[in-house]
Amino acid sequence: MDIVVLGGGAAGVCAAISAARGGRKVLLVESQGCLGGSRTATGVDTFYGFYTPKRQERIVGGIPWEIAGQLTHANAAFERTNTYGAGTGITYDVEMLKVVYEQAVLASGAELLYHTYASEVHVSEGLITGVLLANKQGLTEVSANVYIDATGDGDIAARSGAPFEKSDTNELQSLSTIFFMANVDTAAAKLVSHQKLAAKMKEANRSGQFVLPREEGSWHITPNPGVIQANMVRVSGVDATDPYALTLAEVEGRSQTREYVRFLKECVSGFEQAFLVGTSHHIGVRETRRIIGEYRLTEEDVVEGRKFGDGIACCGAPVEDHGSGKDTRWVYVSDDGYYHIPYRALVPQKVNNLLVAGRCLSATHGAQASARNSAQCMAMGQAAGVAAVVSLEQNVQVRSVSTGLLRERLRSQDVIL
Ligand SMILES: Cc1cc2nc3c(=O)[nH]c(=O)nc-3n(C[C@H](O)[C@H](O)[C@H](O)COP(=O)(O)OP(=O)(O)OC[C@H]3O[C@@H](n4cnc5c(N)ncnc54)[C@H](O)[C@@H]3O)c2cc1C
């Protein structure tokens, strides 16, 4: 193999597509039975980050925009204003995204391997020489010239000895089980504003009849009539790279879901006849390991809208920090602008043939709470795929790739920089 991409979430999908379109032999390894990670298996059905919040300037193009276009073309997506002022999102049918991602990867020529966990990593003299894959055939090893860690959790970077952190002054963001309900009278339910809903949650908690850990969660309509998606559950204090803690979080997330469903049915008009049709197959994980790369994006960079000479993606999404309290911390990019994610934030220290893409980028807790938006994770994936191709063409280590050439190549693929 020329390039192996570990993890098929938003970032990994776009990394595999761009690397394969660059003419390279690519394998995409995914532990679950579908592509998309948080975007599908977790049920998070709205892409944010394509537009700046107030000006509505589109700042992400390339493969992510192609994917969004295919969903719209299939009549499986619509634009929607964010409940918290974070701009316009693209809400889509999760089942359709599974197919769109899969078809796009296969059409690119990349090979796809499901139900396979990347486990151990072999390293020699600063280079990964192989990754052990665990699946129904036992343990097998795959080797490539360049590896892209898109596991969200930085599994490969961590196991190859690249430095990482899990939290600085702040705790890791909370986890959420997303749930879908059907048979909702959405016209009636929409009459209860977000503020009124939050007040009802507070009142329900005060009454002692309900235990609702997050009081400002929200629901929204989906492309399917009468079906809504809800992001209300909050499971705090969990390190999702600890499998036992993650297991308990899944149990807690489903238990909280039942409580929120009971609350909605008993306390909110429009939900009286509704029923639960689905929960995340994998609880939503916002933050685990963040690698320490050649540059560490900071919350200051985000809020001040900093641009970098090696910028490979634009982001205008606010810091959205889901702590353990009942509220969420929102901090907006100044002047409704955007900042750059630098290429160096995808380049881990110490390991010379590895890139990361997605929510495990090199960023502080606060900066990751902005850069982790799905449009940016896809954009990082595309950039990592192109960078891997360029490093092979130039026969240089990934940290020595010409960022001028990388940016030129990205622009030629309709990436907005
Ligand atoms: C509850 C929640 C709500 C959110 N809401 C929004 C929103 O409304 N809009 C928005 O834009 N963003 C939102 N986000 C953020 C965004 O969805 C994620 O940050 C982004 O999708 C992460 O993409 P990723 O590819 O980096 O990681 P992930 O989505 O975590 O994908 C990682 C993939 O790698 C696979 N994997 C992991 N480890 C291994 C391994 N060792 N071997 C093989 N495969 C592996 C996983 O199965 C998964 O498919 C939300 C996130 C959460 C959790």
Tab-separated table of C-alpha atoms and ligand atoms in Angstrom:
chain	number	residue	atom	x	y	z
A	1	MET	CA	0.000	0.000	0.000
A	2	ASP	CA	1.088	3.589	-0.572
A	3	ILE	CA	-1.187	5.142	2.034
A	4	VAL	CA	-3.268	3.586	4.817
A	5	VAL	CA	-6.015	5.635	6.442
A	6	LEU	CA	-7.069	4.409	9.875
A	7	GLY	CA	-10.627	5.418	10.814
A	8	GLY	CA	-13.476	6.139	8.396
A	9	GLY	CA	-15.214	9.106	10.003
A	10	ALA	CA	-15.681	12.487	8.311
A	11	ALA	CA	-11.903	13.042	8.238
A	12	GLY	CA	-10.864	9.527	7.185
A	13	VAL	CA	-13.361	9.342	4.322
A	14	CYS	CA	-12.064	12.567	2.765
A	15	ALA	CA	-8.431	11.575	3.378
A	16	ALA	CA	-8.935	8.266	1.567
A	17	ILE	CA	-10.783	9.892	-1.351
A	18	SER	CA	-8.173	12.610	-1.884
A	19	ALA	CA	-5.234	10.205	-1.550
A	20	ALA	CA	-6.783	7.747	-4.031
A	21	ARG	CA	-7.682	10.521	-6.465
A	22	GLY	CA	-3.999	11.449	-6.309
A	23	GLY	CA	-3.306	8.145	-8.042
A	24	ARG	CA	-2.088	6.239	-4.979
A	25	LYS	CA	-2.958	2.768	-3.703
A	26	VAL	CA	-5.017	3.439	-0.594
A	27	LEU	CA	-6.611	1.297	2.115
A	28	LEU	CA	-9.270	2.742	4.437
A	29	VAL	CA	-9.740	0.760	7.658
A	30	GLU	CA	-12.865	1.268	9.784
A	31	SER	CA	-13.820	-0.512	13.010
A	32	GLN	CA	-17.584	-0.232	12.469
A	33	GLY	CA	-19.759	-1.471	9.579
A	34	CYS	CA	-20.330	1.915	7.949
A	35	LEU	CA	-18.443	5.098	7.162
A	36	GLY	CA	-19.057	8.422	8.895
A	37	GLY	CA	-18.249	7.820	12.571
A	38	SER	CA	-19.935	10.633	14.528
A	39	ARG	CA	-21.806	11.682	11.376
A	40	THR	CA	-23.637	8.372	10.952
A	41	ALA	CA	-23.074	5.786	13.690
A	42	THR	CA	-23.573	8.470	16.327
A	43	GLY	CA	-26.489	10.045	14.445
A	44	VAL	CA	-25.155	13.627	14.405
A	45	ASP	CA	-27.046	14.692	11.290
A	46	THR	CA	-26.044	18.310	10.657
A	47	PHE	CA	-22.822	19.543	9.057
A	48	TYR	CA	-21.684	22.820	10.583
A	49	GLY	CA	-18.666	24.848	9.597
A	50	PHE	CA	-19.386	25.305	5.888
A	51	TYR	CA	-20.501	28.909	6.500
A	52	THR	CA	-19.359	31.686	8.834
A	53	PRO	CA	-22.097	32.222	11.444
A	54	LYS	CA	-23.476	35.690	10.622
A	55	ARG	CA	-22.095	36.690	7.244
A	56	GLN	CA	-22.999	33.349	5.755
A	57	GLU	CA	-19.798	33.298	3.747
A	58	ARG	CA	-19.013	29.784	2.520
A	59	ILE	CA	-15.467	28.918	3.593
A	60	VAL	CA	-15.268	25.169	2.886
A	61	GLY	CA	-15.288	23.712	-0.644
A	62	GLY	CA	-13.509	20.684	-2.133
A	63	ILE	CA	-14.590	17.135	-1.284
A	64	PRO	CA	-16.745	18.163	1.737
A	65	TRP	CA	-18.809	20.452	-0.489
A	66	GLU	CA	-19.118	17.677	-3.128
A	67	ILE	CA	-20.485	15.370	-0.411
A	68	ALA	CA	-22.984	18.003	0.726
A	69	GLY	CA	-24.007	18.529	-2.914
A	70	GLN	CA	-24.635	14.821	-3.421
A	71	LEU	CA	-26.907	14.738	-0.361
A	72	THR	CA	-28.859	17.749	-1.627
A	73	HIS	CA	-29.064	16.234	-5.119
A	74	ALA	CA	-30.541	13.051	-3.579
A	75	ASN	CA	-33.156	15.238	-1.858
A	76	ALA	CA	-31.779	14.056	1.461
A	77	ALA	CA	-30.570	17.352	2.943
A	78	PHE	CA	-31.651	20.913	3.673
A	79	GLU	CA	-30.072	24.020	5.174
A	80	ARG	CA	-31.113	25.002	8.690
A	81	THR	CA	-30.235	27.796	11.122
A	82	ASN	CA	-28.390	26.698	14.266
A	83	THR	CA	-30.307	26.960	17.548
A	84	TYR	CA	-27.347	28.622	19.294
A	85	GLY	CA	-26.324	31.182	16.634
A	86	ALA	CA	-23.555	29.073	15.098
A	87	GLY	CA	-24.811	29.770	11.566
A	88	THR	CA	-26.375	27.681	8.861
A	89	GLY	CA	-25.967	23.921	8.973
A	90	ILE	CA	-26.797	21.222	6.443
A	91	THR	CA	-29.133	18.638	7.964
A	92	TYR	CA	-29.176	15.325	6.108
A	93	ASP	CA	-30.581	11.827	6.215
A	94	VAL	CA	-28.016	9.710	8.063
A	95	GLU	CA	-28.768	6.551	6.033
A	96	MET	CA	-28.143	8.459	2.803
A	97	LEU	CA	-24.814	9.807	4.066
A	98	LYS	CA	-23.650	6.250	4.764
A	99	VAL	CA	-24.263	5.455	1.077
A	100	VAL	CA	-22.834	8.724	-0.278
A	101	TYR	CA	-19.592	8.315	1.701
A	102	GLU	CA	-19.270	4.645	0.716
A	103	GLN	CA	-19.870	5.305	-2.984
A	104	ALA	CA	-17.456	8.236	-3.024
A	105	VAL	CA	-14.688	6.158	-1.413
A	106	LEU	CA	-15.217	3.213	-3.770
A	107	ALA	CA	-15.405	5.490	-6.831
A	108	SER	CA	-12.057	7.046	-5.855
A	109	GLY	CA	-10.433	3.619	-6.138
A	110	ALA	CA	-9.565	3.316	-2.439
A	111	GLU	CA	-9.988	-0.111	-0.900
A	112	LEU	CA	-12.362	-0.312	2.062
A	113	LEU	CA	-12.078	-2.630	5.057
A	114	TYR	CA	-14.876	-2.665	7.664
A	115	HIS	CA	-15.142	-4.358	11.055
A	116	THR	CA	-11.428	-4.028	11.562
A	117	TYR	CA	-9.660	-2.343	14.458
A	118	ALA	CA	-6.222	-0.815	14.058
A	119	SER	CA	-4.475	-1.965	17.205
A	120	GLU	CA	-0.680	-2.149	17.645
A	121	VAL	CA	1.841	-0.100	15.714
A	122	HIS	CA	5.384	-1.123	14.787
A	123	VAL	CA	7.898	1.708	14.694
A	124	SER	CA	11.540	1.729	13.714
A	125	GLU	CA	13.806	4.780	13.698
A	126	GLY	CA	10.951	7.274	13.702
A	127	LEU	CA	9.007	5.520	10.947
A	128	ILE	CA	5.885	3.375	11.264
A	129	THR	CA	6.690	0.061	9.583
A	130	GLY	CA	3.308	-1.603	10.072
A	131	VAL	CA	-0.045	-1.456	11.841
A	132	LEU	CA	-1.629	-4.559	13.328
A	133	LEU	CA	-5.271	-4.952	12.338
A	134	ALA	CA	-7.675	-6.990	14.480
A	135	ASN	CA	-10.727	-8.549	12.848
A	136	LYS	CA	-12.465	-11.913	12.359
A	137	GLN	CA	-9.279	-13.266	10.782
A	138	GLY	CA	-7.287	-12.510	13.914
A	139	LEU	CA	-4.294	-10.195	13.738
A	140	THR	CA	-2.807	-9.173	10.389
A	141	GLU	CA	-0.285	-6.497	9.572
A	142	VAL	CA	-0.620	-3.785	6.956
A	143	SER	CA	2.302	-1.697	5.748
A	144	ALA	CA	2.389	1.544	3.817
A	145	ASN	CA	4.676	4.454	3.055
A	146	VAL	CA	2.420	6.982	4.776
A	147	TYR	CA	-0.265	6.499	7.470
A	148	ILE	CA	-3.133	8.858	8.223
A	149	ASP	CA	-4.597	8.593	11.719
A	150	ALA	CA	-8.272	9.558	11.431
A	151	THR	CA	-9.453	7.495	14.402
A	152	GLY	CA	-10.709	10.607	16.185
A	153	ASP	CA	-8.892	9.369	19.270
A	154	GLY	CA	-5.373	9.495	17.813
A	155	ASP	CA	-4.967	5.747	18.460
A	156	ILE	CA	-2.176	5.298	15.936
A	157	ALA	CA	-0.290	8.445	16.885
A	158	ALA	CA	-0.417	7.484	20.564
A	159	ARG	CA	0.748	3.924	19.951
A	160	SER	CA	3.556	5.023	17.679
A	161	GLY	CA	5.022	7.179	20.447
A	162	ALA	CA	3.918	10.571	19.133
A	163	PRO	CA	3.238	12.974	22.016
A	164	PHE	CA	-0.377	13.846	22.801
A	165	GLU	CA	-2.508	15.357	25.544
A	166	LYS	CA	-6.001	14.676	26.795
A	167	SER	CA	-6.773	17.833	28.713
A	168	ASP	CA	-4.941	20.945	29.775
A	169	THR	CA	-6.639	23.202	32.312
A	170	ASN	CA	-10.060	21.947	31.306
A	171	GLU	CA	-11.824	18.622	31.568
A	172	LEU	CA	-12.545	16.591	28.435
A	173	GLN	CA	-15.822	17.532	26.772
A	174	SER	CA	-18.861	15.477	27.696
A	175	LEU	CA	-20.289	12.620	25.606
A	176	SER	CA	-23.817	12.524	24.149
A	177	THR	CA	-26.101	9.774	22.959
A	178	ILE	CA	-28.100	11.225	20.079
A	179	PHE	CA	-31.676	10.000	19.682
A	180	PHE	CA	-34.373	10.080	17.016
A	181	MET	CA	-38.132	10.174	17.672
A	182	ALA	CA	-40.927	9.578	15.152
A	183	ASN	CA	-44.576	10.570	14.990
A	184	VAL	CA	-43.818	14.033	16.354
A	185	ASP	CA	-46.322	16.785	15.576
A	186	THR	CA	-43.488	19.118	14.593
A	187	ALA	CA	-45.793	22.090	13.907
A	188	ALA	CA	-47.062	21.967	17.503
A	189	ALA	CA	-43.634	21.216	18.949
A	190	LYS	CA	-42.079	24.205	17.133
A	191	LEU	CA	-44.416	26.538	19.029
A	192	VAL	CA	-42.360	25.752	22.132
A	193	SER	CA	-39.320	28.007	21.637
A	194	HIS	CA	-35.822	26.884	22.621
A	195	GLN	CA	-35.965	29.210	25.657
A	196	LYS	CA	-39.330	27.783	26.714
A	197	LEU	CA	-38.008	24.241	26.306
A	198	ALA	CA	-35.000	25.060	28.516
A	199	ALA	CA	-37.339	26.583	31.116
A	200	LYS	CA	-39.448	23.419	31.047
A	201	MET	CA	-36.333	21.290	31.610
A	202	LYS	CA	-35.327	23.435	34.590
A	203	GLU	CA	-38.860	23.191	35.985
A	204	ALA	CA	-38.882	19.404	35.454
A	205	ASN	CA	-35.594	19.075	37.382
A	206	ARG	CA	-36.879	21.346	40.182
A	207	SER	CA	-40.069	19.294	40.494
A	208	GLY	CA	-37.999	16.237	41.431
A	209	GLN	CA	-39.956	14.184	38.862
A	210	PHE	CA	-37.102	14.104	36.312
A	211	VAL	CA	-33.303	14.015	36.265
A	212	LEU	CA	-32.088	15.917	33.167
A	213	PRO	CA	-28.311	16.562	33.305
A	214	ARG	CA	-28.326	19.147	30.482
A	215	GLU	CA	-30.994	21.843	30.536
A	216	GLU	CA	-30.352	23.619	27.207
A	217	GLY	CA	-30.263	20.677	24.776
A	218	SER	CA	-32.241	20.923	21.554
A	219	TRP	CA	-34.131	18.988	18.894
A	220	HIS	CA	-34.614	19.659	15.199
A	221	ILE	CA	-36.542	18.359	12.221
A	222	THR	CA	-34.920	15.897	9.785
A	223	PRO	CA	-35.597	15.246	6.067
A	224	ASN	CA	-38.110	12.585	7.175
A	225	PRO	CA	-41.569	13.941	8.079
A	226	GLY	CA	-42.482	13.623	11.758
A	227	VAL	CA	-38.986	12.415	12.663
A	228	ILE	CA	-36.789	14.600	14.884
A	229	GLN	CA	-33.216	14.314	16.118
A	230	ALA	CA	-32.395	15.338	19.698
A	231	ASN	CA	-29.055	16.313	21.191
A	232	MET	CA	-29.854	16.509	24.924
A	233	VAL	CA	-27.953	13.739	26.724
A	234	ARG	CA	-24.815	14.711	28.686
A	235	VAL	CA	-22.438	12.080	30.071
A	236	SER	CA	-19.550	13.863	31.791
A	237	GLY	CA	-16.166	12.990	33.224
A	238	VAL	CA	-15.479	10.129	30.807
A	239	ASP	CA	-12.198	9.330	29.079
A	240	ALA	CA	-13.552	7.563	25.991
A	241	THR	CA	-10.198	5.879	25.328
A	242	ASP	CA	-10.838	3.790	28.454
A	243	PRO	CA	-13.058	0.956	27.107
A	244	TYR	CA	-14.616	0.220	30.503
A	245	ALA	CA	-15.504	3.876	31.025
A	246	LEU	CA	-16.834	4.040	27.452
A	247	THR	CA	-19.035	1.010	28.104
A	248	LEU	CA	-20.535	2.625	31.194
A	249	ALA	CA	-21.059	5.825	29.184
A	250	GLU	CA	-23.107	3.902	26.572
A	251	VAL	CA	-25.280	2.485	29.370
A	252	GLU	CA	-25.674	5.914	31.009
A	253	GLY	CA	-26.426	7.562	27.622
A	254	ARG	CA	-29.265	5.132	26.892
A	255	SER	CA	-30.635	5.565	30.401
A	256	GLN	CA	-30.621	9.373	30.054
A	257	THR	CA	-32.287	9.016	26.637
A	258	ARG	CA	-35.235	7.220	28.233
A	259	GLU	CA	-35.559	10.044	30.751
A	260	TYR	CA	-35.465	12.773	28.064
A	261	VAL	CA	-38.011	10.856	25.958
A	262	ARG	CA	-40.315	10.611	29.016
A	263	PHE	CA	-39.857	14.360	29.625
A	264	LEU	CA	-40.637	15.267	25.990
A	265	LYS	CA	-43.736	13.061	25.866
A	266	GLU	CA	-45.099	14.254	29.206
A	267	CYS	CA	-44.110	17.933	29.193
A	268	VAL	CA	-43.797	19.231	25.609
A	269	SER	CA	-46.693	19.695	23.187
A	270	GLY	CA	-46.331	17.858	19.911
A	271	PHE	CA	-44.513	14.915	21.491
A	272	GLU	CA	-47.529	13.234	23.130
A	273	GLN	CA	-47.821	10.473	20.482
A	274	ALA	CA	-44.144	10.326	19.585
A	275	PHE	CA	-41.888	7.324	20.121
A	276	LEU	CA	-38.176	6.587	20.191
A	277	VAL	CA	-36.910	5.085	16.918
A	278	GLY	CA	-33.162	5.074	17.413
A	279	THR	CA	-30.152	5.970	19.507
A	280	SER	CA	-26.477	6.366	18.555
A	281	HIS	CA	-24.863	3.023	17.703
A	282	HIS	CA	-21.746	4.596	19.154
A	283	ILE	CA	-22.118	7.281	21.840
A	284	GLY	CA	-20.975	10.690	20.620
A	285	VAL	CA	-17.390	11.451	21.656
A	286	ARG	CA	-16.336	15.077	21.276
A	287	GLU	CA	-12.792	15.019	22.609
A	288	THR	CA	-10.160	12.498	23.680
A	289	ARG	CA	-6.489	12.625	22.687
A	290	ARG	CA	-5.211	15.705	20.923
A	291	ILE	CA	-1.817	15.107	19.365
A	292	ILE	CA	1.011	17.546	19.961
A	293	GLY	CA	2.054	18.516	16.491
A	294	GLU	CA	4.438	20.937	14.887
A	295	TYR	CA	1.966	23.688	15.821
A	296	ARG	CA	-0.698	23.673	18.555
A	297	LEU	CA	-3.748	25.724	17.549
A	298	THR	CA	-4.933	27.878	20.492
A	299	GLU	CA	-8.259	29.398	21.490
A	300	GLU	CA	-6.630	32.799	20.941
A	301	ASP	CA	-5.860	31.857	17.310
A	302	VAL	CA	-9.509	30.871	16.926
A	303	VAL	CA	-11.096	33.929	18.519
A	304	GLU	CA	-8.744	36.381	16.786
A	305	GLY	CA	-9.310	34.741	13.407
A	306	ARG	CA	-5.580	34.101	12.766
A	307	LYS	CA	-4.380	33.137	9.307
A	308	PHE	CA	-1.288	31.002	8.698
A	309	GLY	CA	1.045	30.702	5.700
A	310	ASP	CA	0.490	26.928	5.803
A	311	GLY	CA	-3.306	27.141	6.300
A	312	ILE	CA	-5.030	24.109	4.798
A	313	ALA	CA	-8.626	24.756	5.917
A	314	CYS	CA	-10.773	27.668	7.064
A	315	CYS	CA	-13.000	27.614	10.134
A	316	GLY	CA	-15.487	30.193	11.445
A	317	ALA	CA	-17.279	27.906	13.883
A	318	PRO	CA	-17.481	29.157	17.464
A	319	VAL	CA	-15.844	27.408	20.401
A	320	GLU	CA	-18.578	25.073	21.625
A	321	ASP	CA	-17.404	23.632	24.905
A	322	HIS	CA	-19.677	20.992	26.412
A	323	GLY	CA	-18.436	20.783	29.997
A	324	SER	CA	-20.045	18.889	32.830
A	325	GLY	CA	-22.395	21.728	33.925
A	326	LYS	CA	-25.953	22.165	32.762
A	327	ASP	CA	-24.910	24.801	30.144
A	328	THR	CA	-22.489	24.971	27.202
A	329	ARG	CA	-19.716	27.596	26.727
A	330	TRP	CA	-19.904	29.423	23.367
A	331	VAL	CA	-17.170	31.828	22.182
A	332	TYR	CA	-17.408	33.353	18.702
A	333	VAL	CA	-14.637	34.150	16.212
A	334	SER	CA	-14.202	37.949	16.251
A	335	ASP	CA	-15.904	40.040	13.570
A	336	ASP	CA	-17.702	36.945	12.362
A	337	GLY	CA	-14.485	36.024	10.592
A	338	TYR	CA	-12.631	32.770	10.219
A	339	TYR	CA	-9.233	31.374	11.025
A	340	HIS	CA	-6.901	28.927	9.327
A	341	ILE	CA	-6.077	25.425	10.515
A	342	PRO	CA	-2.343	25.169	9.762
A	343	TYR	CA	-0.853	22.091	8.107
A	344	ARG	CA	1.541	21.811	11.082
A	345	ALA	CA	-1.464	20.948	13.322
A	346	LEU	CA	-1.807	17.695	11.332
A	347	VAL	CA	1.871	16.750	11.650
A	348	PRO	CA	2.706	14.849	14.852
A	349	GLN	CA	6.074	15.294	16.466
A	350	LYS	CA	8.573	12.418	16.506
A	351	VAL	CA	6.971	10.129	13.877
A	352	ASN	CA	7.985	10.894	10.305
A	353	ASN	CA	5.470	9.080	8.085
A	354	LEU	CA	2.263	9.865	9.987
A	355	LEU	CA	-0.398	12.563	9.624
A	356	VAL	CA	-3.539	13.048	11.673
A	357	ALA	CA	-6.850	14.501	10.529
A	358	GLY	CA	-10.069	15.329	12.341
A	359	ARG	CA	-10.877	15.929	15.969
A	360	CYS	CA	-7.509	14.604	17.235
A	361	LEU	CA	-5.590	17.478	15.592
A	362	SER	CA	-2.966	19.430	17.491
A	363	ALA	CA	-5.024	22.033	19.351
A	364	THR	CA	-5.759	23.163	22.881
A	365	HIS	CA	-9.003	22.107	24.520
A	366	GLY	CA	-10.669	25.433	23.582
A	367	ALA	CA	-9.422	25.478	19.985
A	368	GLN	CA	-10.452	21.849	19.425
A	369	ALA	CA	-13.959	22.792	20.589
A	370	SER	CA	-14.194	24.897	17.402
A	371	ALA	CA	-12.015	23.041	14.872
A	372	ARG	CA	-13.766	19.709	15.515
A	373	ASN	CA	-16.788	20.761	13.413
A	374	SER	CA	-17.572	18.267	10.698
A	375	ALA	CA	-16.904	20.462	7.638
A	376	GLN	CA	-13.441	21.202	9.053
A	377	CYS	CA	-12.758	17.529	9.877
A	378	MET	CA	-13.579	16.671	6.256
A	379	ALA	CA	-11.373	19.543	5.030
A	380	MET	CA	-8.495	18.338	7.238
A	381	GLY	CA	-8.970	14.855	5.781
A	382	GLN	CA	-8.732	16.129	2.212
A	383	ALA	CA	-5.589	18.096	3.089
A	384	ALA	CA	-3.938	15.117	4.799
A	385	GLY	CA	-4.666	12.908	1.778
A	386	VAL	CA	-3.134	15.429	-0.618
A	387	ALA	CA	-0.142	16.004	1.679
A	388	ALA	CA	0.523	12.260	1.809
A	389	VAL	CA	0.471	12.120	-2.003
A	390	VAL	CA	2.791	15.138	-2.291
A	391	SER	CA	5.233	13.641	0.231
A	392	LEU	CA	5.450	10.479	-1.893
A	393	GLU	CA	5.865	12.471	-5.119
A	394	GLN	CA	8.593	14.634	-3.610
A	395	ASN	CA	10.108	11.714	-1.718
A	396	VAL	CA	10.217	13.770	1.498
A	397	GLN	CA	8.930	13.216	5.023
A	398	VAL	CA	5.432	14.523	5.683
A	399	ARG	CA	6.805	17.361	7.856
A	400	SER	CA	8.933	18.566	4.920
A	401	VAL	CA	6.154	18.730	2.337
A	402	SER	CA	6.188	22.054	0.479
A	403	THR	CA	3.186	23.843	1.944
A	404	GLY	CA	3.167	26.180	-1.062
A	405	LEU	CA	2.669	23.213	-3.373
A	406	LEU	CA	0.160	21.632	-0.961
A	407	ARG	CA	-1.959	24.791	-0.874
A	408	GLU	CA	-1.732	25.150	-4.658
A	409	ARG	CA	-2.877	21.520	-5.109
A	410	LEU	CA	-5.750	22.053	-2.629
A	411	ARG	CA	-6.894	25.246	-4.392
A	412	SER	CA	-6.916	23.364	-7.704
A	413	GLN	CA	-9.375	20.952	-6.031
A	414	ASP	CA	-11.780	23.805	-5.152
A	415	VAL	CA	-10.609	24.005	-1.547
A	416	ILE	CA	-11.188	27.498	-0.128
A	417	LEU	CA	-8.123	28.898	1.691
B	1	LIG	C1	-22.683	14.554	20.189
B	1	LIG	C2	-21.967	15.313	19.137
B	1	LIG	C3	-22.628	16.331	18.471
B	1	LIG	C4	-21.974	17.023	17.473
B	1	LIG	N1	-22.668	17.981	16.764
B	1	LIG	C5	-22.119	18.490	15.656
B	1	LIG	C6	-22.893	19.256	14.758
B	1	LIG	O1	-24.091	19.451	14.958
B	1	LIG	N2	-22.292	19.730	13.636
B	1	LIG	C7	-20.951	19.512	13.372
B	1	LIG	O2	-20.458	19.941	12.337
B	1	LIG	N3	-20.201	18.788	14.205
B	1	LIG	C8	-20.749	18.260	15.326
B	1	LIG	N4	-20.007	17.451	16.122
B	1	LIG	C9	-18.571	17.292	15.842
B	1	LIG	C10	-18.254	16.405	14.660
B	1	LIG	O3	-19.317	15.553	14.354
B	1	LIG	C11	-17.013	15.561	14.941
B	1	LIG	O4	-16.006	16.290	15.586
B	1	LIG	C12	-16.433	15.019	13.637
B	1	LIG	O5	-17.441	14.387	12.867
B	1	LIG	C13	-15.300	14.082	13.968
B	1	LIG	O6	-14.873	13.425	12.820
B	1	LIG	P1	-13.584	12.507	12.856
B	1	LIG	O7	-13.538	11.835	11.542
B	1	LIG	O8	-12.411	13.293	13.307
B	1	LIG	O9	-13.839	11.475	14.053
B	1	LIG	P2	-15.002	10.369	14.301
B	1	LIG	O10	-16.307	10.821	13.801
B	1	LIG	O11	-14.864	10.035	15.743
B	1	LIG	O12	-14.542	9.172	13.402
B	1	LIG	C14	-13.508	8.280	13.756
B	1	LIG	C15	-13.737	6.976	13.026
B	1	LIG	O13	-12.666	6.086	13.267
B	1	LIG	C16	-13.148	4.807	13.653
B	1	LIG	N5	-12.125	4.271	14.560
B	1	LIG	C17	-11.793	4.706	15.793
B	1	LIG	N6	-10.753	4.014	16.286
B	1	LIG	C18	-10.418	3.113	15.336
B	1	LIG	C19	-9.399	2.129	15.247
B	1	LIG	N7	-8.510	1.964	16.232
B	1	LIG	N8	-9.341	1.375	14.126
B	1	LIG	C20	-10.232	1.546	13.111
B	1	LIG	N9	-11.212	2.491	13.137
B	1	LIG	C21	-11.291	3.267	14.233
B	1	LIG	C22	-14.470	5.097	14.325
B	1	LIG	O14	-15.335	3.978	14.274
B	1	LIG	C23	-15.003	6.264	13.483
B	1	LIG	O15	-15.725	5.833	12.364
B	1	LIG	C24	-20.626	16.720	17.145
B	1	LIG	C25	-19.960	15.699	17.806
B	1	LIG	C26	-20.621	14.980	18.786
B	1	LIG	C27	-19.916	13.855	19.454
